[in-house]
CSV table of C-alpha atoms in Angstrom, one decimal:
chain,number,residue,atom,x,y,z
D,1,UNK,CA,30.3,0.8,3.7
D,2,UNK,CA,29.1,-2.4,5.4
D,3,UNK,CA,31.2,-4.3,8.0
D,4,UNK,CA,31.3,-8.0,8.3
D,5,UNK,CA,33.3,-9.8,11.0
D,6,UNK,CA,33.8,-13.5,10.1
D,7,UNK,CA,35.5,-15.2,13.0
D,8,UNK,CA,35.6,-17.3,16.1
D,9,UNK,CA,32.9,-17.5,18.7
D,10,UNK,CA,34.1,-19.2,21.8
D,11,UNK,CA,33.1,-20.1,25.3
D,12,UNK,CA,36.0,-18.8,27.5
D,13,UNK,CA,36.9,-20.6,30.7
D,14,UNK,CA,38.9,-18.1,32.7
D,15,UNK,CA,41.1,-19.3,35.6
D,16,UNK,CA,42.6,-16.7,37.9
D,17,UNK,CA,46.0,-17.9,39.2
D,18,UNK,CA,48.9,-16.5,41.1
D,19,UNK,CA,51.2,-17.0,38.1
D,20,UNK,CA,51.0,-18.7,34.7
D,21,UNK,CA,51.4,-22.4,35.3
D,22,UNK,CA,54.8,-23.8,34.3
D,23,UNK,CA,55.5,-27.3,32.8
D,24,UNK,CA,55.1,-30.1,35.4
D,25,UNK,CA,53.5,-27.7,37.9
D,26,UNK,CA,50.0,-28.0,39.4
D,27,UNK,CA,48.6,-25.0,41.1
D,28,UNK,CA,45.1,-24.1,42.4
D,29,UNK,CA,43.0,-21.4,40.7
D,30,UNK,CA,41.7,-18.8,43.1
D,31,UNK,CA,38.6,-18.1,41.0
D,32,UNK,CA,37.0,-19.3,37.8
D,33,UNK,CA,34.5,-17.6,35.5
D,34,UNK,CA,32.9,-18.5,32.1
D,35,UNK,CA,32.5,-15.7,29.5
D,36,UNK,CA,31.5,-15.4,25.8
D,37,UNK,CA,34.7,-14.9,23.8
D,38,UNK,CA,36.6,-15.6,20.6
D,39,UNK,CA,38.4,-13.0,18.5
D,40,UNK,CA,35.6,-12.7,16.1
D,41,UNK,CA,33.0,-12.0,18.8
D,42,UNK,CA,35.4,-9.7,20.6
D,43,UNK,CA,36.0,-7.5,17.6
D,44,UNK,CA,32.4,-7.4,16.5
D,45,UNK,CA,31.3,-6.4,20.0
D,46,UNK,CA,33.9,-3.7,20.2
D,47,UNK,CA,33.0,-2.2,16.8
D,48,UNK,CA,29.3,-2.1,17.8
D,49,UNK,CA,30.1,-0.4,21.1
D,50,UNK,CA,32.1,2.1,19.1
D,51,UNK,CA,29.0,3.0,17.2
D,52,UNK,CA,29.1,0.9,14.0
D,53,UNK,CA,26.5,-1.4,12.5
D,54,UNK,CA,28.3,-4.8,12.4
D,55,UNK,CA,27.3,-8.2,11.2
D,56,UNK,CA,29.0,-11.2,12.9
D,57,UNK,CA,29.3,-14.5,11.1
D,58,UNK,CA,30.6,-17.8,12.5
D,59,UNK,CA,29.6,-21.3,13.7
D,60,UNK,CA,28.7,-22.6,17.1
D,61,UNK,CA,27.7,-26.0,18.4
D,62,UNK,CA,24.5,-26.9,20.2
D,63,UNK,CA,26.2,-26.2,23.5
D,64,UNK,CA,26.5,-22.5,22.4
D,65,UNK,CA,22.8,-21.8,21.7
D,66,UNK,CA,22.1,-20.4,25.2
D,67,UNK,CA,25.1,-18.1,24.9
D,68,UNK,CA,23.9,-16.9,21.5
D,69,UNK,CA,20.4,-16.2,22.8
D,70,UNK,CA,22.0,-14.1,25.6
D,71,UNK,CA,24.1,-12.2,23.0
D,72,UNK,CA,21.1,-11.5,20.9
D,73,UNK,CA,19.3,-10.0,23.8
D,74,UNK,CA,22.2,-7.7,25.0
D,75,UNK,CA,24.3,-6.8,22.0
D,76,UNK,CA,23.8,-4.4,19.1
D,77,UNK,CA,25.4,-6.9,16.7
D,78,UNK,CA,23.5,-8.6,13.8
D,79,UNK,CA,24.1,-12.3,14.5
D,80,UNK,CA,21.7,-13.6,11.8
D,81,UNK,CA,24.5,-15.2,9.8
D,82,UNK,CA,25.6,-17.4,12.8
D,83,UNK,CA,24.8,-21.1,12.2
D,84,UNK,CA,24.5,-24.0,14.7
D,85,UNK,CA,26.4,-27.1,13.6
D,86,UNK,CA,27.0,-30.6,15.0
D,87,UNK,CA,29.8,-30.8,17.5
D,88,UNK,CA,31.0,-28.4,20.2
D,89,UNK,CA,31.3,-24.7,20.2
D,90,UNK,CA,34.9,-23.5,20.2
D,91,UNK,CA,36.3,-22.8,23.7
D,92,UNK,CA,39.4,-21.3,25.3
D,93,UNK,CA,41.1,-22.1,28.5
D,94,UNK,CA,42.5,-18.7,29.8
D,95,UNK,CA,44.9,-18.4,32.7
D,96,UNK,CA,45.1,-14.8,34.2
D,97,UNK,CA,47.8,-14.1,36.7
D,98,UNK,CA,48.1,-11.6,39.6
D,99,UNK,CA,49.3,-8.8,37.3
D,100,UNK,CA,46.6,-9.4,34.7
D,101,UNK,CA,48.7,-11.1,32.0
D,102,UNK,CA,47.3,-14.2,30.4
D,103,UNK,CA,48.1,-17.5,28.6
D,104,UNK,CA,45.4,-18.9,26.3
D,105,UNK,CA,44.8,-22.3,24.9
D,106,UNK,CA,42.0,-22.6,22.3
D,107,UNK,CA,40.0,-25.5,21.0
D,108,UNK,CA,38.6,-24.7,17.6
D,109,UNK,CA,35.4,-26.8,17.7
D,110,UNK,CA,32.7,-25.4,15.4
D,111,UNK,CA,35.1,-22.6,14.3
D,112,UNK,CA,37.0,-25.1,12.3
D,113,UNK,CA,34.0,-26.2,10.4
D,114,UNK,CA,33.7,-23.1,8.3
D,115,UNK,CA,33.6,-24.3,4.7
D,116,UNK,CA,33.5,-22.7,1.2
D,117,UNK,CA,29.7,-22.9,1.0
D,118,UNK,CA,29.2,-21.0,4.2
D,119,UNK,CA,31.8,-18.4,3.2
D,120,UNK,CA,29.9,-17.9,-0.1
D,121,UNK,CA,26.7,-17.5,1.8
D,122,UNK,CA,27.9,-14.9,4.2
D,123,UNK,CA,29.8,-12.9,1.6
D,124,UNK,CA,26.9,-12.8,-0.9
D,125,UNK,CA,25.4,-9.4,0.3
D,126,UNK,CA,28.8,-7.6,0.3
D,127,UNK,CA,30.4,-5.7,-2.4
D,128,UNK,CA,33.3,-3.4,-3.4
D,129,UNK,CA,34.3,-1.0,-0.6
D,130,UNK,CA,32.8,-3.1,2.2
D,131,UNK,CA,34.9,-4.3,5.1
D,132,UNK,CA,35.8,-7.8,6.1
D,133,UNK,CA,37.5,-8.4,9.5
D,134,UNK,CA,39.2,-11.7,9.9
D,135,UNK,CA,41.4,-13.6,12.3
D,136,UNK,CA,43.0,-17.1,12.1
D,137,UNK,CA,40.7,-18.9,14.6
D,138,UNK,CA,38.5,-20.2,11.8
D,139,UNK,CA,39.0,-22.7,8.9
D,140,UNK,CA,38.8,-21.8,5.2
D,141,UNK,CA,40.8,-18.6,5.7
D,142,UNK,CA,42.6,-18.6,2.3
D,143,UNK,CA,39.3,-19.1,0.4
D,144,UNK,CA,37.6,-16.4,2.4
D,145,UNK,CA,40.4,-13.9,1.6
D,146,UNK,CA,40.3,-14.8,-2.1
D,147,UNK,CA,36.5,-14.5,-2.4
D,148,UNK,CA,36.5,-11.2,-0.5
D,149,UNK,CA,39.3,-9.8,-2.7
D,150,UNK,CA,37.3,-10.8,-5.8
D,151,UNK,CA,34.4,-8.7,-4.5
D,152,UNK,CA,36.8,-5.7,-3.9
D,153,UNK,CA,36.3,-5.8,-0.1
D,154,UNK,CA,38.8,-4.3,2.2
D,155,UNK,CA,40.3,-7.1,4.2
D,156,UNK,CA,41.5,-6.6,7.8
D,157,UNK,CA,43.5,-9.5,9.3
D,158,UNK,CA,44.8,-10.3,12.8
D,159,UNK,CA,47.0,-13.4,12.0
D,160,UNK,CA,46.5,-15.0,15.4
D,161,UNK,CA,47.3,-17.8,16.1
D,162,UNK,CA,50.2,-17.8,13.7
D,163,UNK,CA,50.0,-21.4,12.7
D,164,UNK,CA,52.0,-23.4,10.2
D,165,UNK,CA,48.9,-23.4,7.9
D,166,UNK,CA,48.7,-19.6,8.1
D,167,UNK,CA,52.3,-19.2,7.0
D,168,UNK,CA,51.4,-21.1,3.8
D,169,UNK,CA,48.6,-18.7,2.9
D,170,UNK,CA,48.9,-16.0,0.3
D,171,UNK,CA,48.2,-12.9,2.4
D,172,UNK,CA,49.1,-10.3,-0.3
D,173,UNK,CA,45.4,-9.4,-0.7
D,174,UNK,CA,45.1,-8.3,2.9
D,175,UNK,CA,44.7,-4.6,3.2
D,176,UNK,CA,45.6,-4.1,6.8
D,177,UNK,CA,47.4,-6.3,9.4
D,178,UNK,CA,47.2,-6.1,13.2
D,179,UNK,CA,50.2,-7.9,14.6
D,180,UNK,CA,52.1,-8.1,17.9
D,181,UNK,CA,55.6,-9.3,18.4
D,182,UNK,CA,54.6,-13.0,18.6
D,183,UNK,CA,52.5,-12.9,15.5
D,184,UNK,CA,55.1,-10.8,13.7
D,185,UNK,CA,57.8,-13.3,14.6
D,186,UNK,CA,55.7,-16.2,13.4
D,187,UNK,CA,55.0,-14.6,10.0
D,188,UNK,CA,58.6,-13.4,9.3
D,189,UNK,CA,61.0,-15.5,11.4
D,190,UNK,CA,62.5,-12.3,12.7
D,191,UNK,CA,62.8,-11.5,16.4
D,192,UNK,CA,63.6,-7.8,16.7
D,193,UNK,CA,60.6,-5.4,16.2
D,194,UNK,CA,62.4,-3.4,13.5
D,195,UNK,CA,63.3,-6.5,11.6
D,196,UNK,CA,59.8,-7.8,11.8
D,197,UNK,CA,58.3,-4.6,10.4
D,198,UNK,CA,60.8,-4.4,7.6
D,199,UNK,CA,60.2,-8.0,6.6
D,200,UNK,CA,56.5,-7.5,6.7
D,201,UNK,CA,56.7,-4.5,4.4
D,202,UNK,CA,58.8,-6.5,2.0
D,203,UNK,CA,56.4,-9.4,2.0
D,204,UNK,CA,53.2,-7.3,1.7
D,205,UNK,CA,54.2,-3.9,0.2
D,206,UNK,CA,50.7,-2.7,-0.5
D,207,UNK,CA,49.4,-3.3,3.0
D,208,UNK,CA,49.0,-1.2,6.1
D,209,UNK,CA,50.4,-2.4,9.4
D,210,UNK,CA,49.5,-1.8,13.0
D,211,UNK,CA,52.2,-3.2,15.3
D,212,UNK,CA,51.3,-3.4,18.9
D,213,UNK,CA,53.9,-3.7,21.6
D,214,UNK,CA,51.9,-4.0,24.8
D,215,UNK,CA,53.2,-1.6,27.4
D,216,UNK,CA,55.5,0.0,24.9
D,217,UNK,CA,52.7,1.3,22.8
D,218,UNK,CA,51.8,0.8,19.1
D,219,UNK,CA,53.0,1.8,15.6
D,220,UNK,CA,51.2,2.5,12.4
D,221,UNK,CA,53.1,2.0,9.2
D,222,UNK,CA,52.4,2.3,5.5
D,223,UNK,CA,55.2,3.0,3.1
D,224,UNK,CA,57.0,6.2,4.2
D,225,UNK,CA,54.3,7.0,6.7
D,226,UNK,CA,55.0,5.9,10.3
D,227,UNK,CA,53.5,7.1,13.5
D,228,UNK,CA,53.5,6.0,17.2
D,229,UNK,CA,51.4,6.3,20.2
D,230,UNK,CA,52.5,5.3,23.7
D,231,UNK,CA,50.5,2.9,25.9
D,232,UNK,CA,48.3,4.2,28.8
D,233,UNK,CA,49.6,3.2,32.2
D,234,UNK,CA,46.7,1.7,34.2
D,235,UNK,CA,46.3,-1.0,36.8
D,236,UNK,CA,45.7,-4.3,34.9
D,237,UNK,CA,43.0,-6.6,36.1
D,238,UNK,CA,42.8,-8.9,33.0
D,239,UNK,CA,44.4,-8.3,29.6
D,240,UNK,CA,42.1,-10.9,27.8
D,241,UNK,CA,40.8,-9.4,24.6
D,242,UNK,CA,42.8,-6.1,25.0
D,243,UNK,CA,44.2,-6.5,21.5
D,244,UNK,CA,40.8,-7.1,20.0
D,245,UNK,CA,39.5,-4.0,21.8
D,246,UNK,CA,42.5,-2.0,20.5
D,247,UNK,CA,41.8,-3.2,17.0
D,248,UNK,CA,38.1,-2.5,17.1
D,249,UNK,CA,38.6,1.1,18.3
D,250,UNK,CA,41.5,1.8,15.9
D,251,UNK,CA,39.2,0.7,13.0
D,252,UNK,CA,36.3,2.6,14.3
D,253,UNK,CA,38.3,5.9,14.4
D,254,UNK,CA,40.0,5.1,11.1
D,255,UNK,CA,36.8,4.4,9.3
D,256,UNK,CA,35.5,7.7,10.6
D,257,UNK,CA,38.3,9.5,8.7
D,258,UNK,CA,40.6,10.1,11.7
D,259,UNK,CA,44.4,10.1,11.1
D,260,UNK,CA,46.4,7.0,11.9
D,261,UNK,CA,47.8,8.7,15.1
D,262,UNK,CA,44.3,9.6,16.3
D,263,UNK,CA,43.2,6.0,15.5
D,264,UNK,CA,46.1,4.7,17.6
D,265,UNK,CA,45.0,7.0,20.4
D,266,UNK,CA,41.5,5.7,20.4
D,267,UNK,CA,42.7,2.1,20.3
D,268,UNK,CA,45.2,2.8,23.2
D,269,UNK,CA,42.6,4.4,25.4
D,270,UNK,CA,39.9,1.8,24.7
D,271,UNK,CA,42.2,-1.1,25.4
D,272,UNK,CA,43.5,0.6,28.6
D,273,UNK,CA,39.9,0.8,29.8
D,274,UNK,CA,39.3,-2.8,28.9
D,275,UNK,CA,42.1,-4.3,31.0
D,276,UNK,CA,40.7,-2.8,34.2
D,277,UNK,CA,37.8,-5.3,33.9
D,278,UNK,CA,37.7,-9.1,33.9
D,279,UNK,CA,36.6,-11.1,30.9
D,280,UNK,CA,36.7,-10.7,27.2
D,281,UNK,CA,35.2,-7.9,25.2
D,282,UNK,CA,31.5,-8.8,26.0
D,283,UNK,CA,32.3,-7.6,29.5
D,284,UNK,CA,35.3,-5.4,29.1
D,285,UNK,CA,34.9,-3.4,25.8
D,286,UNK,CA,33.9,0.2,26.6
D,287,UNK,CA,31.3,2.2,24.7
D,288,UNK,CA,32.4,5.3,22.7
D,289,UNK,CA,31.1,7.8,25.3
D,290,UNK,CA,33.3,6.1,28.0
D,291,UNK,CA,36.3,6.2,25.8
D,292,UNK,CA,35.8,9.9,24.9
D,293,UNK,CA,35.4,10.7,28.6
D,294,UNK,CA,38.6,8.9,29.3
D,295,UNK,CA,40.4,10.7,26.5
D,296,UNK,CA,39.3,14.1,27.9
D,297,UNK,CA,40.7,13.4,31.4
D,298,UNK,CA,44.2,14.8,31.6
D,299,UNK,CA,45.3,12.4,34.4
D,300,UNK,CA,45.1,9.5,31.9
D,301,UNK,CA,47.4,11.0,29.3
D,302,UNK,CA,50.4,8.8,28.4
D,303,UNK,CA,54.0,9.7,29.0
D,304,UNK,CA,55.1,11.6,25.8
D,305,UNK,CA,58.5,12.4,27.3
D,306,UNK,CA,59.7,8.8,27.1
D,307,UNK,CA,61.4,7.8,23.8
D,308,UNK,CA,59.4,5.4,21.7
D,309,UNK,CA,60.8,1.9,21.0
D,310,UNK,CA,63.4,1.9,18.3
D,311,UNK,CA,62.1,0.3,15.1
D,312,UNK,CA,65.2,0.4,13.0
D,313,UNK,CA,66.3,-2.8,11.3
D,314,UNK,CA,69.4,-4.4,12.9
């Protein structure tokens, strides 16, 4: 089994503010930092730190070459499929408030220059049973899904951002979805978590779903199998890329043959560790040994006495 992450590679501009800026408001930023980011890079970094051999494919502009050189020196990710194209590297403007919550605006840049020829190139070495991890921060998504499905690859999708173009895609070939409430609402038009999950199952009956609810924990659902794991209560410094870290560690545990609830557990603990640090996964994603140390410490266990969120359809 080989793992390919085809996704966005961004330069993140993180601004630390007292609160998320509202319409017509101007406020000062207390601090600003620049990080490597993008959902594709975040997920590849996380899977590598969890112990897997991962190949990262994507496009950057000439302004991203220095960042790529730094990544090659410090990461255990195969970046050989990454190409430099004309134009600017994708970037994100990230506001992080006093309690660690964020608001993110992305500019696609080179990420939106992925075309069919490039997809064919990066998929060529892969075959049936290999894994493709996708998000919606790149162009040519439908073609990528179709070609990967023809090869018999297992397709993992985080449908973020949930754009009008994404809603037109045929996602029935996706093996596993990672969605939060915003993405779930965008795909289904439903608001309540239970309605979202029910509608997703009706739309994609052959898929698996991981439904993340932030501080309320996360669910796994496939057919009649449903399981839940509560969130870990930690002081939040920066929640940027927490969902990507959760996904990476869920997948790492799941690919190792662990049960869905164990995979939820690994994802929950890893993302809890990540939010205690600033920046995207390049800085915040923990290594597997750190996650397992955290798992073994009784003081970090979640509250199992609290009732899980109700996921019944209205």
